[in-house]
mmCIF file of C-alpha atoms in Angstrom:
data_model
loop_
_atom_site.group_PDB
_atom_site.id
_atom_site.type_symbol
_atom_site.label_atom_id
_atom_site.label_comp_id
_atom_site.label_asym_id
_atom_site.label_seq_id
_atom_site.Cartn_x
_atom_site.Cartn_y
_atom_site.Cartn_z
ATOM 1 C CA UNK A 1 -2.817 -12.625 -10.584
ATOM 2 C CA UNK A 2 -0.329 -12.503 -13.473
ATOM 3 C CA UNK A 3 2.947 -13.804 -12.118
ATOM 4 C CA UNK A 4 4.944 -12.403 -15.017
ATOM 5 C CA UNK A 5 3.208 -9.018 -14.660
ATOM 6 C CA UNK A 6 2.936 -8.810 -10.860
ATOM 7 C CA UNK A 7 -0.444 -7.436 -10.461
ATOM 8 C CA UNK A 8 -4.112 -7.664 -11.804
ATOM 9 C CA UNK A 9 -7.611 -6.008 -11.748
ATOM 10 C CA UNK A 10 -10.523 -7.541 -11.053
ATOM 11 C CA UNK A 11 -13.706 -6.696 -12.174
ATOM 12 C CA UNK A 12 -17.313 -6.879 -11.446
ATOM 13 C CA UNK A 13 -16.617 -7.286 -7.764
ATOM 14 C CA UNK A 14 -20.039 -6.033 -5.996
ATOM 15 C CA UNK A 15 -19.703 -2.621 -4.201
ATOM 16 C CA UNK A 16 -18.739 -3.875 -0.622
ATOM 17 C CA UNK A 17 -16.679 -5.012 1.669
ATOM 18 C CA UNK A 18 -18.000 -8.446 2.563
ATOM 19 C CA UNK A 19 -17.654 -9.199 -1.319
ATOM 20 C CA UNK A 20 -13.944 -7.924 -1.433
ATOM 21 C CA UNK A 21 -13.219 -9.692 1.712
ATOM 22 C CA UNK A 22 -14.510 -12.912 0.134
ATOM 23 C CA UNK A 23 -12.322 -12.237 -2.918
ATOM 24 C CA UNK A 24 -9.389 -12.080 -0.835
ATOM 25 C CA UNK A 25 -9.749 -15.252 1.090
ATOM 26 C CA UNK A 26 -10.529 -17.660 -2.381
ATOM 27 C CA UNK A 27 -6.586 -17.161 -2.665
ATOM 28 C CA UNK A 28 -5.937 -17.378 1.225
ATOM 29 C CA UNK A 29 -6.549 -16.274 4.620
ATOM 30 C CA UNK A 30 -6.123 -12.680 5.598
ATOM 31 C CA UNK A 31 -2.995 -11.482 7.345
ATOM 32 C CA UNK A 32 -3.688 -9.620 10.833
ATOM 33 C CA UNK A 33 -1.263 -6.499 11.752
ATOM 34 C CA UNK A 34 -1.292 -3.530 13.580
ATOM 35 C CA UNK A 35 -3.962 -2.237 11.262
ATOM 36 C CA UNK A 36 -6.398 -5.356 11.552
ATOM 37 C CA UNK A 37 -7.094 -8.122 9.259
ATOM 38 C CA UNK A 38 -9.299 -6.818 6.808
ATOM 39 C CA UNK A 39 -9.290 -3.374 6.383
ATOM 40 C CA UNK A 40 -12.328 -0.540 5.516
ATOM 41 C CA UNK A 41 -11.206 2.593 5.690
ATOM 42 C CA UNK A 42 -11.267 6.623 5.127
ATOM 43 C CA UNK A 43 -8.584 9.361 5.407
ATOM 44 C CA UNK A 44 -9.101 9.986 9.254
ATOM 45 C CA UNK A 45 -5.720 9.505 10.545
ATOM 46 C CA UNK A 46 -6.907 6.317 12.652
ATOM 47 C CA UNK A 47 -3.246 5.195 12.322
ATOM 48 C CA UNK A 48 -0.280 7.709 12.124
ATOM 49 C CA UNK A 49 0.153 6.317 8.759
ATOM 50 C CA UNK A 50 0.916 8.586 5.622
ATOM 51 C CA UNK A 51 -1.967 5.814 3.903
ATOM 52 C CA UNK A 52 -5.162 7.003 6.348
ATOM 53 C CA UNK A 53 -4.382 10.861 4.996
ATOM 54 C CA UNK A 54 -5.402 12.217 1.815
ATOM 55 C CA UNK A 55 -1.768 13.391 0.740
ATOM 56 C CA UNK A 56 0.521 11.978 -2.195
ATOM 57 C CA UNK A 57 2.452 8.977 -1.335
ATOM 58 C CA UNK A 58 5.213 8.386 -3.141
ATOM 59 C CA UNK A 59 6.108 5.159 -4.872
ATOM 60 C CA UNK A 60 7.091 2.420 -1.950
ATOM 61 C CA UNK A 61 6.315 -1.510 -0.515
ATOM 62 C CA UNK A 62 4.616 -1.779 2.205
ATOM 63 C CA UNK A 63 5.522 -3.863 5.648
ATOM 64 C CA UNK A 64 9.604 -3.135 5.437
ATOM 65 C CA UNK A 65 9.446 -2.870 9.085
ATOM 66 C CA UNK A 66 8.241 -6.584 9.538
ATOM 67 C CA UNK A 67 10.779 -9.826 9.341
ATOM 68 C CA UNK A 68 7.956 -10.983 6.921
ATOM 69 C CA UNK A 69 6.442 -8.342 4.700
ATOM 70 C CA UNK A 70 3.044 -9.435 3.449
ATOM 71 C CA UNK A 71 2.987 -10.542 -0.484
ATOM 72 C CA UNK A 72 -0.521 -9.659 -1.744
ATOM 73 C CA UNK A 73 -2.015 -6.518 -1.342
ATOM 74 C CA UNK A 74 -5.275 -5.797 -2.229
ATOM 75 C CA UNK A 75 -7.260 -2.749 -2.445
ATOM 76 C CA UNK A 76 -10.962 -2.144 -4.136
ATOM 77 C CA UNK A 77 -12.078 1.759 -4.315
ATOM 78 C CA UNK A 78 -15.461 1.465 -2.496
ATOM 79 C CA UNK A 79 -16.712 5.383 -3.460
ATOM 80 C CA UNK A 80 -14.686 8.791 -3.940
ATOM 81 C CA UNK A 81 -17.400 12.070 -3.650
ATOM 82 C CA UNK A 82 -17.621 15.285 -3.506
ATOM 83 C CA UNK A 83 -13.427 15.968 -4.460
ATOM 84 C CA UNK A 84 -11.087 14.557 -7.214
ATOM 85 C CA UNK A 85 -7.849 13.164 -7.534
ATOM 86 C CA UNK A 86 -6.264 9.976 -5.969
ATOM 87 C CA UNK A 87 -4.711 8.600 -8.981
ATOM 88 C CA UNK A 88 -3.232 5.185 -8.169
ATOM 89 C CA UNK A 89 0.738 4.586 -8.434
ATOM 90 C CA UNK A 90 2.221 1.107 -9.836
ATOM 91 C CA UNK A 91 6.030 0.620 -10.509
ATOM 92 C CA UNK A 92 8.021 -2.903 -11.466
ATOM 93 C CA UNK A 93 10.638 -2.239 -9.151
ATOM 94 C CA UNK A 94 12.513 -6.136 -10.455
ATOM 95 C CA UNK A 95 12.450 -4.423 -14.157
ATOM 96 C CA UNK A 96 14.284 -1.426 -12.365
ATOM 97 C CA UNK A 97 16.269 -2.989 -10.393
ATOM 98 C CA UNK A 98 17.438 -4.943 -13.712
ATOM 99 C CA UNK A 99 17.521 -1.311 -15.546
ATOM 100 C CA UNK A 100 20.098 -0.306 -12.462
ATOM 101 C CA UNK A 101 22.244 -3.537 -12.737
ATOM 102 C CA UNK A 102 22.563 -2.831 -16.850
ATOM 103 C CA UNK A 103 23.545 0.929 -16.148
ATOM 104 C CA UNK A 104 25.401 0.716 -12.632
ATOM 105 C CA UNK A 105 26.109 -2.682 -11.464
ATOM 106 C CA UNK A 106 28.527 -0.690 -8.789
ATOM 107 C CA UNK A 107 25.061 0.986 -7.688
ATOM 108 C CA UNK A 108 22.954 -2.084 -7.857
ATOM 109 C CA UNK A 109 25.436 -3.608 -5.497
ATOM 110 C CA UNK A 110 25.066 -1.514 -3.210
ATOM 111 C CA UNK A 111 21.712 -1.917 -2.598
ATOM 112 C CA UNK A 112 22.168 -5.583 -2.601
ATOM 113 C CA UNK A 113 25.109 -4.838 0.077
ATOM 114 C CA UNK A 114 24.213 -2.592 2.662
ATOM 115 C CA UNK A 115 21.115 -3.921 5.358
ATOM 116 C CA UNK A 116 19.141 -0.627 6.455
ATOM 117 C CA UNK A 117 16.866 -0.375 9.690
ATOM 118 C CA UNK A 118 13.697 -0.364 9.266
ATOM 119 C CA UNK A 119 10.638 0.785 11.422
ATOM 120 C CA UNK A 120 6.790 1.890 11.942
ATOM 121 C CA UNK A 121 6.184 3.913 14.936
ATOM 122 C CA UNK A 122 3.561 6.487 14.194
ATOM 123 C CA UNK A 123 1.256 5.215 17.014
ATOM 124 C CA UNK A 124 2.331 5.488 20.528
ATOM 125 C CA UNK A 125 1.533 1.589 21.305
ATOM 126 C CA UNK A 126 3.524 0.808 18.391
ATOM 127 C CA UNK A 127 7.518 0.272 17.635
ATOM 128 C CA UNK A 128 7.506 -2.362 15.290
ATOM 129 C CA UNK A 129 11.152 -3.310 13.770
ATOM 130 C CA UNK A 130 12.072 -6.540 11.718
ATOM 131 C CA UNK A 131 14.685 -9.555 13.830
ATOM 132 C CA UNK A 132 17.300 -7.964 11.226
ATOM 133 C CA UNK A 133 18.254 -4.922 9.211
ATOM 134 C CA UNK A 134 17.084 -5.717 5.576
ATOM 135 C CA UNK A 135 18.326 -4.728 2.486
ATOM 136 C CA UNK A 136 16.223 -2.928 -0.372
ATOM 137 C CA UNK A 137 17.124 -5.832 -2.980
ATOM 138 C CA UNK A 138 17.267 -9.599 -1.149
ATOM 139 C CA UNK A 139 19.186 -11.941 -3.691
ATOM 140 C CA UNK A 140 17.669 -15.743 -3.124
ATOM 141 C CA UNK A 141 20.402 -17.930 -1.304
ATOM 142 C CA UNK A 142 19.427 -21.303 -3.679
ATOM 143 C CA UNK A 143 18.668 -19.198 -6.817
ATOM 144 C CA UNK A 144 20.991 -16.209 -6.833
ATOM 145 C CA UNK A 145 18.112 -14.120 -8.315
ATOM 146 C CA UNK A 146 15.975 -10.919 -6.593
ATOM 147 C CA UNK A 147 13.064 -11.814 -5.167
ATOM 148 C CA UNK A 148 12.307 -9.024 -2.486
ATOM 149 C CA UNK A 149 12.286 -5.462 -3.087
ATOM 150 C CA UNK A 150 11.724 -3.350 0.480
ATOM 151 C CA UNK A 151 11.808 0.149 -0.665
ATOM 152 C CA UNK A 152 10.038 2.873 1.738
ATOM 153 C CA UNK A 153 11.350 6.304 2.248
ATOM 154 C CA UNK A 154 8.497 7.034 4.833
ATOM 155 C CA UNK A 155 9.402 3.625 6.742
ATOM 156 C CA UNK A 156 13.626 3.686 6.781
ATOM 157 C CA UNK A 157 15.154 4.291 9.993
ATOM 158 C CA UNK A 158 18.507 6.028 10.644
ATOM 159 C CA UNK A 159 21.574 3.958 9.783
ATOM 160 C CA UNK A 160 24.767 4.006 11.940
ATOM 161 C CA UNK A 161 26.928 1.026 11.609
ATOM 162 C CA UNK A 162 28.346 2.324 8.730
ATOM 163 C CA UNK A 163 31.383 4.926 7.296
ATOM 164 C CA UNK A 164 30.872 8.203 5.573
ATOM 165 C CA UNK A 165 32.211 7.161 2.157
ATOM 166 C CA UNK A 166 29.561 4.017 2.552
ATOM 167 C CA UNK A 167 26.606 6.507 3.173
ATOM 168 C CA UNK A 168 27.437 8.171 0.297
ATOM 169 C CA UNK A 169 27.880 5.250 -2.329
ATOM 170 C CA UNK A 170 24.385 3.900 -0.756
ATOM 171 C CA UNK A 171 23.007 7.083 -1.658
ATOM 172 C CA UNK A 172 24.228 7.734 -4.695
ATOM 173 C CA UNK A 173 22.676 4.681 -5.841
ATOM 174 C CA UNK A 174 19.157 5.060 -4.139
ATOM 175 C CA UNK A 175 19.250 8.531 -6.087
ATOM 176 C CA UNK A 176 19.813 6.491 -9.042
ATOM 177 C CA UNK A 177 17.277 3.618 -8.671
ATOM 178 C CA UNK A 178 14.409 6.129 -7.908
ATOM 179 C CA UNK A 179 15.530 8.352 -10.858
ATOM 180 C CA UNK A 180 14.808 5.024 -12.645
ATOM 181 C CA UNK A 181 11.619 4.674 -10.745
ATOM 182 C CA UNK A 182 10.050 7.959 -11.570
ATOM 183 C CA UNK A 183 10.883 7.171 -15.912
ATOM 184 C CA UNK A 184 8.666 3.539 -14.906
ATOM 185 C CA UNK A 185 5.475 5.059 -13.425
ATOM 186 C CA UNK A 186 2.167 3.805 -14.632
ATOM 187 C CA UNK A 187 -0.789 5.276 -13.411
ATOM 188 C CA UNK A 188 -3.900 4.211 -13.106
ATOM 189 C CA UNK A 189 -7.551 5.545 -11.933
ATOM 190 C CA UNK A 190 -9.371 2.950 -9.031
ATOM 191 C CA UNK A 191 -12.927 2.716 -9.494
ATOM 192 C CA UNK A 192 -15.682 0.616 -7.419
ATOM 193 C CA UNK A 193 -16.078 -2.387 -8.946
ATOM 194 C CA UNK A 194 -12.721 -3.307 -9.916
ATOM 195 C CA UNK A 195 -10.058 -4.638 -7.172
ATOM 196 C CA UNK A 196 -6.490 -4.131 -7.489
ATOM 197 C CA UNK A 197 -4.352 -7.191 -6.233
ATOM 198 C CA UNK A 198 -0.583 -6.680 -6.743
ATOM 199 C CA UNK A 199 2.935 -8.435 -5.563
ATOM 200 C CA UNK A 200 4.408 -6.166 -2.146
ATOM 201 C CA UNK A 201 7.330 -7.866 -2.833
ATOM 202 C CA UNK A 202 8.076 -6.871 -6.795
ATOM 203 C CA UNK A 203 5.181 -3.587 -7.407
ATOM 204 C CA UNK A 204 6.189 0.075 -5.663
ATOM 205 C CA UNK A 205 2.880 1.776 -5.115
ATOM 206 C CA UNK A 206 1.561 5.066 -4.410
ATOM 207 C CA UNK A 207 -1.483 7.542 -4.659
ATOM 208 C CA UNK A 208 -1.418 11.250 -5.811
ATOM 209 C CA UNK A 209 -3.185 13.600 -3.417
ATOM 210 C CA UNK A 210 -7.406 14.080 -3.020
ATOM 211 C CA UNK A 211 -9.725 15.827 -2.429
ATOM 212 C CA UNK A 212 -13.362 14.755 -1.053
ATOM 213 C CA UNK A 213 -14.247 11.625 1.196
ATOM 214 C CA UNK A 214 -12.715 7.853 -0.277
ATOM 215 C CA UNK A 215 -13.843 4.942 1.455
ATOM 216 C CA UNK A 216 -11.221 1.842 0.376
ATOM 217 C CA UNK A 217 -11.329 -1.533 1.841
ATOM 218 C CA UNK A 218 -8.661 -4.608 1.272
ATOM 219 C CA UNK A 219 -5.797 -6.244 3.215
ATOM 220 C CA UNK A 220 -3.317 -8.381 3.227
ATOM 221 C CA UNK A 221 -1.892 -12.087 2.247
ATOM 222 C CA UNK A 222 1.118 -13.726 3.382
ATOM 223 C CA UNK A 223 3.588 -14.702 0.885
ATOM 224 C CA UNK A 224 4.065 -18.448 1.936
ATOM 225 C CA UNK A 225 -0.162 -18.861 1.989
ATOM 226 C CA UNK A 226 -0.060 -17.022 -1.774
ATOM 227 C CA UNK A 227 2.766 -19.359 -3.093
ATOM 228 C CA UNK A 228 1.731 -22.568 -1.877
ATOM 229 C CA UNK A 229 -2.335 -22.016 -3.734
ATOM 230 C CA UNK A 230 -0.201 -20.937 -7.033
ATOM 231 C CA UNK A 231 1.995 -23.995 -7.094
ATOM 232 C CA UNK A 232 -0.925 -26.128 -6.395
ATOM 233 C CA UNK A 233 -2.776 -24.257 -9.117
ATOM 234 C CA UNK A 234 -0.144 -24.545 -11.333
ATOM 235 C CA UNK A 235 1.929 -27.784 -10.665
ATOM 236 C CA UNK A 236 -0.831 -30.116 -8.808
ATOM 237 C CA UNK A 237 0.470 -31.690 -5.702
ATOM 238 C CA UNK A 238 2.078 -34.389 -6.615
ATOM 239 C CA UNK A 239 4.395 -32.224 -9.137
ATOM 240 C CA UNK A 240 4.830 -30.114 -6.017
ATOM 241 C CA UNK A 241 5.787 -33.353 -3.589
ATOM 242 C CA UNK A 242 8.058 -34.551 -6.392
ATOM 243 C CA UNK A 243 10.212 -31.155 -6.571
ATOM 244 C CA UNK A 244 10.751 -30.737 -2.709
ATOM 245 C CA UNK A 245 13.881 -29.746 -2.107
ATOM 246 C CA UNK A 246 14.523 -28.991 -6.029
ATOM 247 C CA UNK A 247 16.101 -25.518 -6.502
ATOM 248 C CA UNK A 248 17.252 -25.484 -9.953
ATOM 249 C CA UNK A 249 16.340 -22.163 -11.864
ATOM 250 C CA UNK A 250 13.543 -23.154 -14.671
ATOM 251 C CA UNK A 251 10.144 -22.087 -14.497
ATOM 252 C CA UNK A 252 9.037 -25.759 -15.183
ATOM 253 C CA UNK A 253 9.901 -26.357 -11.483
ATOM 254 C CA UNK A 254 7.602 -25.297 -9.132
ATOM 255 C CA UNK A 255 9.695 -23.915 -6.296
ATOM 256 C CA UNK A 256 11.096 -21.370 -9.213
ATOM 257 C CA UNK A 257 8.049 -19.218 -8.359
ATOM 258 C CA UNK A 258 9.268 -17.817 -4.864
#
């Protein structure tokens, strides 16, 4: 995947799920949830989940509701018949989260600031809510820069440890970080054949609404599997045995890739 980009196609991956399953573990193993390990499904509502329904979904991470939201996420279009639609959302939400900072660093604080509740409950044998409220931008303690974006207007619960004048600075700056969101959209068409791996942590994603029957398949990786085969890749162990421990902010050291 292209680190500076924060997703990637793949192509010529053969028209099934054992093949896209394959692809996914040559980078690591597959994180299990609520919704499996691997996934291969259609819009049948299996889970109360806006993502098994063939409506739009707006631009958003996935996994707020976890301590540790997944990294990777990959998805491959398997077949789309008899309907249209189903366009495929991707946003850089670090490059508007940088645009907010340069126009509003009042409003990007805020969204640094305030920790929100998050949650996924759509199932009745589910309640799932991370050890501690999050917020939407997490600043890195050693490296004071972003490096986890948990944006989900589907997933955020309601907040009350906090004053009116607070809720309405938050929200004046959420209005203003999607407003930037919506001028960043790129949009892009699946098709079998060609797998769509992208950073949970960095890319919003979404879907406009369908019509007809789409199978997809894909899942997840966790982030600490994902960095540890890129440093290696990168770096080589013994550059990555040399560094422990090293924090300095230069992307010839391989802990700067977090």
């Amino acid at each position: 995947m292209k680190w500076d980009q924060g997703f990637c196609f793949v192509d010529d991956v053969p028209i099934n799920p054992e093949a896209t399953q394959y692809l996914i573990e040559r980078i690591a193993f597959i994180r299990n949830t609520h919704y499996g390990g691997f996934w291969d499904f259609t819009a049948d509502l299996t889970f109360k989940d806006t993502a098994y329904t063939n409506e739009f979904l707006g631009a958003h991470t996935d996994n707020t509701y976890f301590t540790d939201p997944a990294r990777l996420q990959l998805f491959h279009l398997l077949s789309h018949t008899e309907g249209s639609g189903g366009e495929n959302l991707l946003i850089d939400g670090f490059a508007a989260a940088q645009q907010l900072r340069d126009e509003s660093h009042k409003d990007y604080v805020q969204l640094v600031k305030h920790r929100q509740p998050w949650h996924a409950s759509g199932n009745e044998d589910i309640c799932i809510q991370p050890s501690a409220m999050a917020p939407v931008f997490s600043i890195h303690p050693d490296m004071d820069k972003l490096y986890q974006i948990r944006w989900n207007n589907y997933d955020r619960a309601p907040k009350t440890n906090w004053s009116a004048s607070e809720q309405t600075s938050w929200y004046r700056a959420a209005r203003h970080y999607n407003e930037i969101l919506q001028t960043r959209e790129m949009w892009t068409k699946l098709k079998p054949g060609s797998a769509l791996i992208f950073d949970n942590w960095r890319m919003l994603h979404g879907r406009s609404q369908f019509t007809g029957k789409r199978r997809m398949c894909g899942g997840y990786v966790n982030n600490d599997d994902y960095i540890s085969r890129l440093r290696l890749l990168k770096f080589g162990r013994k550059e990555m045995l040399d560094n422990l421990g090293n924090v300095k902010l230069n992307s010839r050291n391989p802990y700067y890739f977090i």
